CSV table of C-alpha atoms and ligand atoms in Angstrom, one decimal:
chain,number,residue,atom,x,y,z
A,1,UNK,CA,-0.5,26.7,2.8
A,2,UNK,CA,-3.1,25.2,5.5
A,3,UNK,CA,-5.0,21.7,5.9
A,4,UNK,CA,-8.6,22.4,5.5
A,5,UNK,CA,-9.9,18.9,5.8
A,6,UNK,CA,-9.2,15.4,6.5
A,7,UNK,CA,-11.5,12.3,6.5
A,8,UNK,CA,-11.0,8.5,7.5
A,9,UNK,CA,-12.7,5.8,5.2
A,10,UNK,CA,-12.8,2.3,6.6
A,11,UNK,CA,-13.7,-0.6,4.2
A,12,UNK,CA,-12.6,-2.0,1.0
A,13,UNK,CA,-12.9,-5.4,-1.3
A,14,UNK,CA,-12.2,-8.2,1.5
A,15,UNK,CA,-10.2,-6.1,3.6
A,16,UNK,CA,-11.0,-3.0,5.9
A,17,UNK,CA,-8.5,-0.7,4.6
A,18,UNK,CA,-8.3,2.4,6.7
A,19,UNK,CA,-7.7,5.4,4.6
A,20,UNK,CA,-7.0,9.1,5.2
A,21,UNK,CA,-7.5,11.9,2.8
A,22,UNK,CA,-5.9,15.2,3.7
A,23,UNK,CA,-7.1,18.3,1.9
A,24,UNK,CA,-5.7,21.8,1.8
A,25,UNK,CA,-6.5,25.4,0.8
A,26,UNK,CA,-4.5,25.2,-2.4
A,27,UNK,CA,-6.5,22.1,-3.8
A,28,UNK,CA,-3.6,19.7,-3.2
A,29,UNK,CA,-4.7,16.7,-1.4
A,30,UNK,CA,-2.8,13.6,0.1
A,31,UNK,CA,-3.6,10.1,1.1
A,32,UNK,CA,-2.4,7.7,3.5
A,33,UNK,CA,-2.9,4.3,5.1
A,34,UNK,CA,-3.8,3.5,8.7
A,35,UNK,CA,-4.8,-0.2,8.2
A,36,UNK,CA,-4.1,-2.1,11.4
A,37,UNK,CA,-5.0,-5.6,10.4
A,38,UNK,CA,-7.9,-7.1,12.7
A,39,UNK,CA,-8.2,-3.7,14.9
A,40,UNK,CA,-9.1,-1.4,11.7
A,41,UNK,CA,-11.5,0.9,13.8
A,42,UNK,CA,-9.0,1.9,16.4
A,43,UNK,CA,-6.6,4.0,14.3
A,44,UNK,CA,-9.6,5.5,12.4
A,45,UNK,CA,-11.1,6.4,16.0
A,46,UNK,CA,-7.6,7.9,16.9
A,47,UNK,CA,-7.6,10.1,13.8
A,48,UNK,CA,-11.1,11.2,13.8
A,49,UNK,CA,-11.1,12.1,17.6
A,50,UNK,CA,-7.8,13.1,18.4
A,51,UNK,CA,-5.4,13.8,15.6
A,52,UNK,CA,-7.5,15.4,12.9
A,53,UNK,CA,-8.8,18.4,15.2
A,54,UNK,CA,-5.1,19.1,15.8
A,55,UNK,CA,-4.3,18.6,12.1
A,56,UNK,CA,-6.7,21.2,10.9
A,57,UNK,CA,-5.0,24.8,10.3
A,58,UNK,CA,-1.2,23.5,10.2
A,59,UNK,CA,0.9,23.7,7.3
A,60,UNK,CA,1.1,20.5,5.4
A,61,UNK,CA,4.6,21.2,4.4
A,62,UNK,CA,6.0,20.8,8.0
A,63,UNK,CA,6.0,16.8,7.8
A,64,UNK,CA,8.7,16.6,10.3
A,65,UNK,CA,7.2,19.0,12.8
A,66,UNK,CA,3.7,17.7,12.5
A,67,UNK,CA,5.2,14.0,13.0
A,68,UNK,CA,7.0,15.2,16.3
A,69,UNK,CA,3.9,17.0,17.3
A,70,UNK,CA,1.6,14.0,17.4
A,71,UNK,CA,4.7,11.6,18.7
A,72,UNK,CA,5.8,13.9,21.5
A,73,UNK,CA,2.5,15.2,22.5
A,74,UNK,CA,1.0,11.9,22.9
A,75,UNK,CA,2.8,11.3,26.3
A,76,UNK,CA,1.9,7.8,26.0
A,77,UNK,CA,4.0,6.9,23.1
A,78,UNK,CA,4.3,4.5,20.4
A,79,UNK,CA,2.0,1.3,20.0
A,80,UNK,CA,0.4,-0.2,16.7
A,81,UNK,CA,-2.8,1.9,17.0
A,82,UNK,CA,-1.3,5.7,17.4
A,83,UNK,CA,1.8,4.7,15.0
A,84,UNK,CA,-0.5,3.4,12.3
A,85,UNK,CA,-2.5,6.9,12.9
A,86,UNK,CA,0.6,9.0,12.5
A,87,UNK,CA,1.6,6.8,9.4
A,88,UNK,CA,-1.3,7.8,7.5
A,89,UNK,CA,-1.0,11.4,8.3
A,90,UNK,CA,2.9,11.5,7.4
A,91,UNK,CA,1.9,9.3,4.0
A,92,UNK,CA,-0.4,11.9,3.0
A,93,UNK,CA,1.7,14.9,3.7
A,94,UNK,CA,4.8,13.4,1.6
A,95,UNK,CA,1.9,12.8,-1.0
A,96,UNK,CA,1.0,16.5,-1.1
A,97,UNK,CA,4.9,17.4,-0.7
A,98,UNK,CA,5.6,15.5,-3.8
A,99,UNK,CA,2.5,16.8,-5.8
A,100,UNK,CA,3.6,20.4,-4.7
A,101,UNK,CA,7.2,19.8,-6.0
A,102,UNK,CA,6.0,18.0,-9.1
A,103,UNK,CA,8.1,15.0,-8.2
A,104,UNK,CA,7.7,11.2,-7.3
A,105,UNK,CA,8.5,10.8,-3.6
A,106,UNK,CA,11.7,8.8,-4.3
A,107,UNK,CA,13.0,12.0,-5.8
A,108,UNK,CA,12.6,13.9,-2.5
A,109,UNK,CA,14.3,11.1,-0.7
A,110,UNK,CA,17.4,11.0,-2.9
A,111,UNK,CA,16.5,9.6,-6.1
A,112,UNK,CA,16.8,6.0,-7.6
A,113,UNK,CA,19.3,3.5,-6.3
A,114,UNK,CA,17.9,1.0,-9.0
A,115,UNK,CA,15.3,0.8,-11.5
A,116,UNK,CA,13.5,-2.3,-10.4
A,117,UNK,CA,12.7,-3.5,-7.0
A,118,UNK,CA,12.7,-7.2,-6.3
A,119,UNK,CA,9.4,-8.7,-4.6
A,120,UNK,CA,8.5,-11.9,-3.3
A,121,UNK,CA,5.2,-13.6,-3.7
A,122,UNK,CA,3.3,-16.1,-1.3
A,123,UNK,CA,3.5,-19.7,-2.2
A,124,UNK,CA,1.4,-22.2,0.1
A,125,UNK,CA,0.1,-25.5,-0.2
A,126,UNK,CA,-2.0,-28.0,2.1
A,127,UNK,CA,0.8,-30.6,1.6
A,128,UNK,CA,4.4,-30.4,0.1
A,129,UNK,CA,3.2,-31.4,-3.7
A,130,UNK,CA,0.5,-28.8,-3.6
A,131,UNK,CA,3.2,-26.4,-2.7
A,132,UNK,CA,5.4,-27.2,-5.4
A,133,UNK,CA,2.6,-26.5,-7.8
A,134,UNK,CA,2.2,-23.2,-6.0
A,135,UNK,CA,5.9,-22.5,-6.2
A,136,UNK,CA,6.1,-23.3,-10.0
A,137,UNK,CA,3.1,-21.1,-10.7
A,138,UNK,CA,5.2,-18.0,-9.4
A,139,UNK,CA,8.4,-19.0,-10.8
A,140,UNK,CA,6.6,-19.2,-14.4
A,141,UNK,CA,5.3,-15.9,-13.5
A,142,UNK,CA,8.8,-14.5,-13.4
A,143,UNK,CA,9.3,-14.3,-9.7
A,144,UNK,CA,12.8,-14.5,-8.3
A,145,UNK,CA,11.8,-14.9,-4.9
A,146,UNK,CA,9.0,-16.8,-3.1
A,147,UNK,CA,7.9,-17.3,0.5
A,148,UNK,CA,6.9,-21.0,1.2
A,149,UNK,CA,4.5,-22.3,3.8
A,150,UNK,CA,3.6,-25.9,3.9
A,151,UNK,CA,0.9,-28.0,5.5
A,152,UNK,CA,2.7,-30.1,8.2
A,153,UNK,CA,1.7,-33.9,8.4
A,154,UNK,CA,-0.2,-34.9,11.4
A,155,UNK,CA,-0.6,-31.0,12.6
A,156,UNK,CA,-4.0,-31.3,14.1
A,157,UNK,CA,-5.4,-27.8,12.4
A,158,UNK,CA,-4.0,-26.0,9.0
A,159,UNK,CA,-1.0,-23.7,10.2
A,160,UNK,CA,-0.2,-20.2,9.5
A,161,UNK,CA,-0.8,-19.1,5.9
A,162,UNK,CA,-1.8,-22.6,4.8
A,163,UNK,CA,-4.9,-24.0,3.2
A,164,UNK,CA,-7.2,-26.6,5.0
A,165,UNK,CA,-7.0,-28.7,1.8
A,166,UNK,CA,-5.9,-28.3,-1.8
A,167,UNK,CA,-7.3,-25.4,-3.9
A,168,UNK,CA,-8.8,-23.6,-0.7
A,169,UNK,CA,-8.8,-20.1,-1.6
A,170,UNK,CA,-9.9,-18.6,2.1
A,171,UNK,CA,-8.3,-15.5,3.3
A,172,UNK,CA,-5.8,-17.4,5.5
A,173,UNK,CA,-5.0,-14.2,7.6
A,174,UNK,CA,-8.4,-12.8,8.5
A,175,UNK,CA,-11.9,-14.4,8.7
A,176,UNK,CA,-14.3,-11.6,8.2
A,177,UNK,CA,-17.1,-13.8,9.4
A,178,UNK,CA,-17.0,-11.8,12.9
A,179,UNK,CA,-14.7,-10.5,15.6
A,180,UNK,CA,-14.2,-14.0,17.4
A,181,UNK,CA,-11.0,-15.7,16.2
A,182,UNK,CA,-10.8,-19.4,15.0
A,183,UNK,CA,-8.7,-21.7,16.5
A,184,UNK,CA,-5.3,-23.0,15.2
A,185,UNK,CA,-3.6,-25.9,17.0
A,186,UNK,CA,0.2,-26.0,16.9
A,187,UNK,CA,2.9,-28.7,17.4
A,188,UNK,CA,6.2,-27.8,17.4
A,189,UNK,CA,7.9,-31.3,17.2
A,190,UNK,CA,5.8,-32.0,14.0
A,191,UNK,CA,7.0,-28.9,12.5
A,192,UNK,CA,10.6,-29.4,13.4
A,193,UNK,CA,10.5,-32.8,12.2
A,194,UNK,CA,9.0,-31.8,8.8
A,195,UNK,CA,9.8,-28.5,7.5
A,196,UNK,CA,13.8,-28.4,7.4
A,197,UNK,CA,13.5,-31.7,4.8
A,198,UNK,CA,10.5,-29.9,3.0
A,199,UNK,CA,12.6,-26.8,2.4
A,200,UNK,CA,15.7,-29.1,1.4
A,201,UNK,CA,13.3,-31.0,-1.3
A,202,UNK,CA,12.0,-27.6,-2.5
A,203,UNK,CA,15.7,-26.3,-2.9
A,204,UNK,CA,16.4,-29.7,-4.8
A,205,UNK,CA,13.5,-29.1,-7.1
A,206,UNK,CA,14.0,-25.5,-7.9
A,207,UNK,CA,17.6,-25.2,-8.1
A,208,UNK,CA,20.1,-22.7,-6.6
A,209,UNK,CA,18.9,-19.6,-8.0
A,210,UNK,CA,15.5,-19.3,-6.6
A,211,UNK,CA,15.4,-17.0,-3.6
A,212,UNK,CA,13.6,-19.1,-1.0
A,213,UNK,CA,11.9,-17.3,2.3
A,214,UNK,CA,10.1,-19.0,5.0
A,215,UNK,CA,7.9,-17.4,7.6
A,216,UNK,CA,8.1,-19.4,11.2
A,217,UNK,CA,5.8,-16.9,12.2
A,218,UNK,CA,6.8,-16.6,15.9
A,219,UNK,CA,6.4,-20.2,16.7
A,220,UNK,CA,9.6,-21.6,18.4
A,221,UNK,CA,11.5,-21.2,21.4
A,222,UNK,CA,15.1,-19.6,21.2
A,223,UNK,CA,16.9,-23.2,21.5
A,224,UNK,CA,14.3,-24.6,18.7
A,225,UNK,CA,15.1,-21.7,16.6
A,226,UNK,CA,18.7,-22.1,16.7
A,227,UNK,CA,18.4,-25.6,16.0
A,228,UNK,CA,15.8,-24.9,13.0
A,229,UNK,CA,18.2,-22.2,11.8
A,230,UNK,CA,21.2,-24.8,11.8
A,231,UNK,CA,19.3,-27.7,10.0
A,232,UNK,CA,18.2,-25.4,7.3
A,233,UNK,CA,21.6,-23.8,6.6
A,234,UNK,CA,22.4,-26.2,3.5
A,235,UNK,CA,19.4,-24.9,2.0
A,236,UNK,CA,20.6,-21.4,1.8
A,237,UNK,CA,17.3,-19.6,2.3
A,238,UNK,CA,17.1,-15.8,1.6
A,239,UNK,CA,15.6,-15.5,5.0
A,240,UNK,CA,14.1,-17.3,7.9
A,241,UNK,CA,11.4,-14.8,9.2
A,242,UNK,CA,10.1,-14.2,12.7
A,243,UNK,CA,11.7,-17.6,14.2
A,244,UNK,CA,10.7,-16.4,17.6
A,245,UNK,CA,8.4,-13.6,19.3
A,246,UNK,CA,10.1,-10.4,18.5
A,247,UNK,CA,9.9,-9.1,22.0
A,248,UNK,CA,12.7,-11.3,23.3
A,249,UNK,CA,15.5,-10.1,21.2
A,250,UNK,CA,18.3,-11.5,23.0
A,251,UNK,CA,16.7,-14.9,21.6
A,252,UNK,CA,18.4,-14.1,18.4
A,253,UNK,CA,21.9,-14.1,19.9
A,254,UNK,CA,21.6,-17.8,20.2
A,255,UNK,CA,20.5,-18.2,16.7
A,256,UNK,CA,23.4,-16.1,15.6
A,257,UNK,CA,25.9,-18.4,17.5
A,258,UNK,CA,24.4,-21.6,15.9
A,259,UNK,CA,23.7,-20.6,12.4
A,260,UNK,CA,24.4,-18.3,9.4
A,261,UNK,CA,20.6,-18.8,8.0
A,262,UNK,CA,19.7,-15.2,7.4
A,263,UNK,CA,17.2,-13.7,10.0
A,264,UNK,CA,14.3,-11.3,9.1
A,265,UNK,CA,12.0,-9.7,11.7
A,266,UNK,CA,10.1,-6.6,12.5
A,267,UNK,CA,6.9,-6.6,10.9
A,268,UNK,CA,5.2,-6.3,14.4
A,269,UNK,CA,7.4,-3.4,15.4
A,270,UNK,CA,6.0,0.2,15.4
A,271,UNK,CA,9.3,2.1,16.3
A,272,UNK,CA,12.9,2.3,15.4
A,273,UNK,CA,13.1,1.7,19.5
A,274,UNK,CA,11.9,-1.6,18.8
A,275,UNK,CA,14.6,-2.6,16.5
A,276,UNK,CA,17.5,-0.2,17.1
A,277,UNK,CA,19.3,-2.8,19.3
A,278,UNK,CA,18.8,-5.6,17.1
A,279,UNK,CA,20.3,-3.6,14.1
A,280,UNK,CA,23.3,-2.1,16.2
A,281,UNK,CA,24.3,-5.8,17.4
A,282,UNK,CA,23.8,-7.0,13.8
A,283,UNK,CA,21.4,-9.8,15.1
A,284,UNK,CA,19.4,-9.8,12.0
A,285,UNK,CA,19.9,-9.5,8.2
A,286,UNK,CA,16.5,-7.9,7.2
A,287,UNK,CA,14.3,-5.3,8.9
A,288,UNK,CA,10.8,-6.1,8.0
A,289,UNK,CA,8.9,-2.8,9.3
A,290,UNK,CA,6.1,-1.3,7.4
A,291,UNK,CA,5.5,2.2,6.6
A,292,UNK,CA,2.0,2.3,8.1
A,293,UNK,CA,3.0,0.6,11.6
A,294,UNK,CA,6.3,2.6,12.1
A,295,UNK,CA,4.3,5.8,11.5
A,296,UNK,CA,5.0,6.5,7.9
A,297,UNK,CA,8.0,7.5,5.6
A,298,UNK,CA,9.6,9.9,7.9
A,299,UNK,CA,10.5,7.2,10.6
A,300,UNK,CA,10.8,4.3,7.9
A,301,UNK,CA,13.7,6.5,6.4
A,302,UNK,CA,15.4,6.6,10.0
A,303,UNK,CA,15.3,2.9,10.4
A,304,UNK,CA,16.6,2.4,6.9
A,305,UNK,CA,19.3,4.6,7.5
A,306,UNK,CA,20.2,3.0,10.8
A,307,UNK,CA,20.1,-0.5,9.2
A,308,UNK,CA,22.4,0.8,6.5
A,309,UNK,CA,25.3,1.6,9.0
A,310,UNK,CA,24.8,-2.2,10.0
A,311,UNK,CA,24.8,-4.2,6.8
A,312,UNK,CA,21.0,-4.8,7.3
A,313,UNK,CA,18.7,-4.7,4.2
A,314,UNK,CA,15.2,-4.0,3.9
A,315,UNK,CA,12.5,-6.6,3.4
A,316,UNK,CA,9.4,-4.3,4.2
A,317,UNK,CA,6.1,-6.0,5.2
A,318,UNK,CA,3.5,-6.4,2.6
A,319,UNK,CA,0.1,-5.6,1.2
A,320,UNK,CA,-1.7,-8.7,3.4
A,321,UNK,CA,-2.1,-6.4,6.2
A,322,UNK,CA,-2.2,-2.7,4.9
A,323,UNK,CA,-3.2,-1.2,1.6
A,324,UNK,CA,-1.8,-0.2,-1.7
A,325,UNK,CA,-1.1,3.2,-0.2
A,326,UNK,CA,1.5,1.7,2.3
A,327,UNK,CA,2.7,-0.3,-0.7
A,328,UNK,CA,3.3,2.8,-2.7
A,329,UNK,CA,5.0,4.7,0.1
A,330,UNK,CA,7.4,1.6,0.5
A,331,UNK,CA,8.0,1.4,-3.5
A,332,UNK,CA,9.2,5.0,-3.1
A,333,UNK,CA,11.6,4.2,-0.2
A,334,UNK,CA,12.6,1.0,-1.8
A,335,UNK,CA,13.6,2.7,-5.0
A,336,UNK,CA,15.8,5.0,-2.9
A,337,UNK,CA,17.1,2.8,-0.3
A,338,UNK,CA,21.0,1.9,-0.9
A,339,UNK,CA,20.5,-1.2,1.3
A,340,UNK,CA,17.2,-2.5,-0.3
A,341,UNK,CA,16.8,-6.2,0.0
A,342,UNK,CA,13.2,-7.4,-1.1
A,343,UNK,CA,9.6,-6.2,-0.8
A,344,UNK,CA,7.0,-8.3,0.5
A,345,UNK,CA,4.0,-8.5,-2.5
A,346,UNK,CA,0.9,-10.6,-1.9
A,347,UNK,CA,-0.9,-9.7,-5.1
A,348,UNK,CA,-4.2,-8.2,-4.0
A,349,UNK,CA,-4.6,-7.0,-7.6
A,350,UNK,CA,-7.9,-7.5,-8.0
A,351,UNK,CA,-9.9,-5.3,-10.3
A,352,UNK,CA,-12.0,-3.9,-7.3
A,353,UNK,CA,-8.8,-3.1,-5.2
A,354,UNK,CA,-7.2,-1.4,-8.4
A,355,UNK,CA,-10.3,0.5,-8.7
A,356,UNK,CA,-10.4,1.8,-5.1
A,357,UNK,CA,-6.6,2.7,-5.3
A,358,UNK,CA,-5.6,3.4,-8.8
A,359,UNK,CA,-1.9,3.4,-9.1
A,360,UNK,CA,0.8,3.9,-11.6
A,361,UNK,CA,3.4,1.6,-9.9
A,362,UNK,CA,4.2,-1.2,-12.2
A,363,UNK,CA,4.8,-5.2,-11.2
A,364,UNK,CA,6.5,-7.0,-14.0
A,365,UNK,CA,8.7,-10.2,-13.8
A,366,UNK,CA,9.0,-10.2,-10.1
A,367,UNK,CA,10.0,-6.7,-10.0
A,368,UNK,CA,8.2,-3.4,-9.1
A,369,UNK,CA,9.1,-0.3,-11.2
A,370,UNK,CA,8.1,2.7,-9.3
A,371,UNK,CA,5.8,5.1,-10.4
A,372,UNK,CA,7.2,8.6,-11.6
A,373,UNK,CA,3.7,10.4,-11.1
A,374,UNK,CA,4.0,13.5,-8.5
A,375,UNK,CA,3.8,12.2,-4.8
A,376,UNK,CA,3.1,8.6,-3.6
A,377,UNK,CA,1.7,7.6,-7.5
A,378,UNK,CA,-1.4,6.1,-6.1
A,379,UNK,CA,-5.1,7.6,-5.8
A,380,UNK,CA,-8.2,7.0,-3.8
A,381,UNK,CA,-11.5,6.7,-5.5
A,382,UNK,CA,-14.3,8.1,-3.0
A,383,UNK,CA,-17.2,6.8,-5.2
A,384,UNK,CA,-15.6,3.2,-5.3
A,385,UNK,CA,-15.0,3.6,-1.2
A,386,UNK,CA,-18.8,4.3,-0.9
A,387,UNK,CA,-19.4,0.6,-1.8
A,388,UNK,CA,-17.9,-0.6,1.3
A,389,UNK,CA,-18.4,-0.7,4.9
A,390,UNK,CA,-16.3,-2.4,7.8
A,391,UNK,CA,-16.7,-5.8,8.1
A,392,UNK,CA,-15.6,-7.3,11.7
A,393,UNK,CA,-12.9,-9.9,11.4
A,394,UNK,CA,-9.9,-11.7,13.3
A,395,UNK,CA,-6.8,-13.7,12.9
A,396,UNK,CA,-6.9,-17.1,14.2
A,397,UNK,CA,-5.5,-17.6,18.0
A,398,UNK,CA,-3.2,-20.5,18.3
A,399,UNK,CA,-3.0,-23.1,21.2
A,400,UNK,CA,-0.8,-26.0,21.6
A,401,UNK,CA,-2.3,-29.4,21.8
A,402,UNK,CA,-2.7,-29.4,25.6
A,403,UNK,CA,-4.7,-26.2,25.2
A,404,UNK,CA,-1.7,-23.8,26.3
A,405,UNK,CA,-2.2,-20.4,24.5
A,406,UNK,CA,0.6,-20.0,21.8
A,407,UNK,CA,1.8,-17.2,19.3
A,408,UNK,CA,-0.2,-16.6,16.3
B,501,LIG,C1,2.8,-12.2,7.8
B,501,LIG,C2,1.8,-11.2,7.8
B,501,LIG,O1,3.2,-11.6,5.4
B,501,LIG,C3,3.7,-12.0,6.8
B,501,LIG,O2,5.0,-12.1,6.6
B,501,LIG,O3,3.6,-12.4,8.9
B,501,LIG,O4,0.8,-11.7,6.8
B,501,LIG,C4,0.9,-11.4,9.1
B,501,LIG,O5,0.3,-12.8,9.2
B,501,LIG,C5,-0.3,-10.5,9.1
B,501,LIG,O6,0.6,-9.3,8.9
B,501,LIG,C6,-0.9,-10.4,10.5
B,501,LIG,O7,-2.0,-9.6,10.5
B,502,LIG,MG1,5.6,-12.5,8.6
């Protein structure tokens, strides 16, 4: 069996999805996601100019060898651009493998460990009352887990994932008006004074059963993060995410010394070597990697197994930054993983997105039920794809009030 063609598509409704389609001499094709938020053309270029020419002619059934060929063959290994490109190839080959076997990918991994996988939605508000309404909306929709992000009184601009004003619906992650970033101003003291009490009020309003998650988004210094984790301990968060920049992993030891608040880190990682020490030293409770960014299902499965040896559960990154194909791949790994925790699920389900990526995965009552279709259980409509083209966009950059660059 041979790979005969591979094509990259960049674009989509309100997102620059990077989609790879691999075709074979037996008519079976597979699709994969290489969407690297705000840098989408780079994995696309890497695929088109370096990887695809070496992919043609290979046997698509040799998933592991193809992954090792690209990973070891690069010499300068890892990094988000290369690993997202490998991720797309790997997902597409698992899709083909499933179609050849007539099985959904989760069966190839070892079958189901549960019927439904709990997901969490993104509640947000320009102030606490606005946020409470947003949380109530998702609870009424049946979600058991909700991430909460709130406007901070006195903060000079809106913070991460928070609207400027009530009812503002702009895309808070990426502004597609061009490649030059907007500016966000951050004030840790205002955040530290307000957020722990806000989380306590949310817990008081919604009771003990709601799983409450909060994303600190890399904003704190280790001591501040330890103090924050200690202050929110009575709230019993499901997790506190990215308290400090993920490169400094020793910072998490201080948090562990001062608090039992669960910690989730990993969405910016692109290799098991970014997180193996965190996992082996049990400094985290959830690993947040994403199928696209870690190079596909093949390495993702290894990370899940390592995490399982150390009581670390999965909490894979969600759709705001990568496509429904990556989410489909994660739905299969979630169904199999014995140490599944939760899946991030920013409901993108617009009719345009569903038309571009027809999918048989089902979301109901705050749970995802994985598709039983052979392969990944998601497709890609090239006619729909022709409606879209790349649209330059960027995250904000963050500065402190005195102008010092800070962490987005
Ligand atoms: C966020 C991400 O969902 C999350 O947990 O941290 O949406 C992040 O802001 C984006 O992926 C950045 O591109
Ligand atoms: Mg995050």
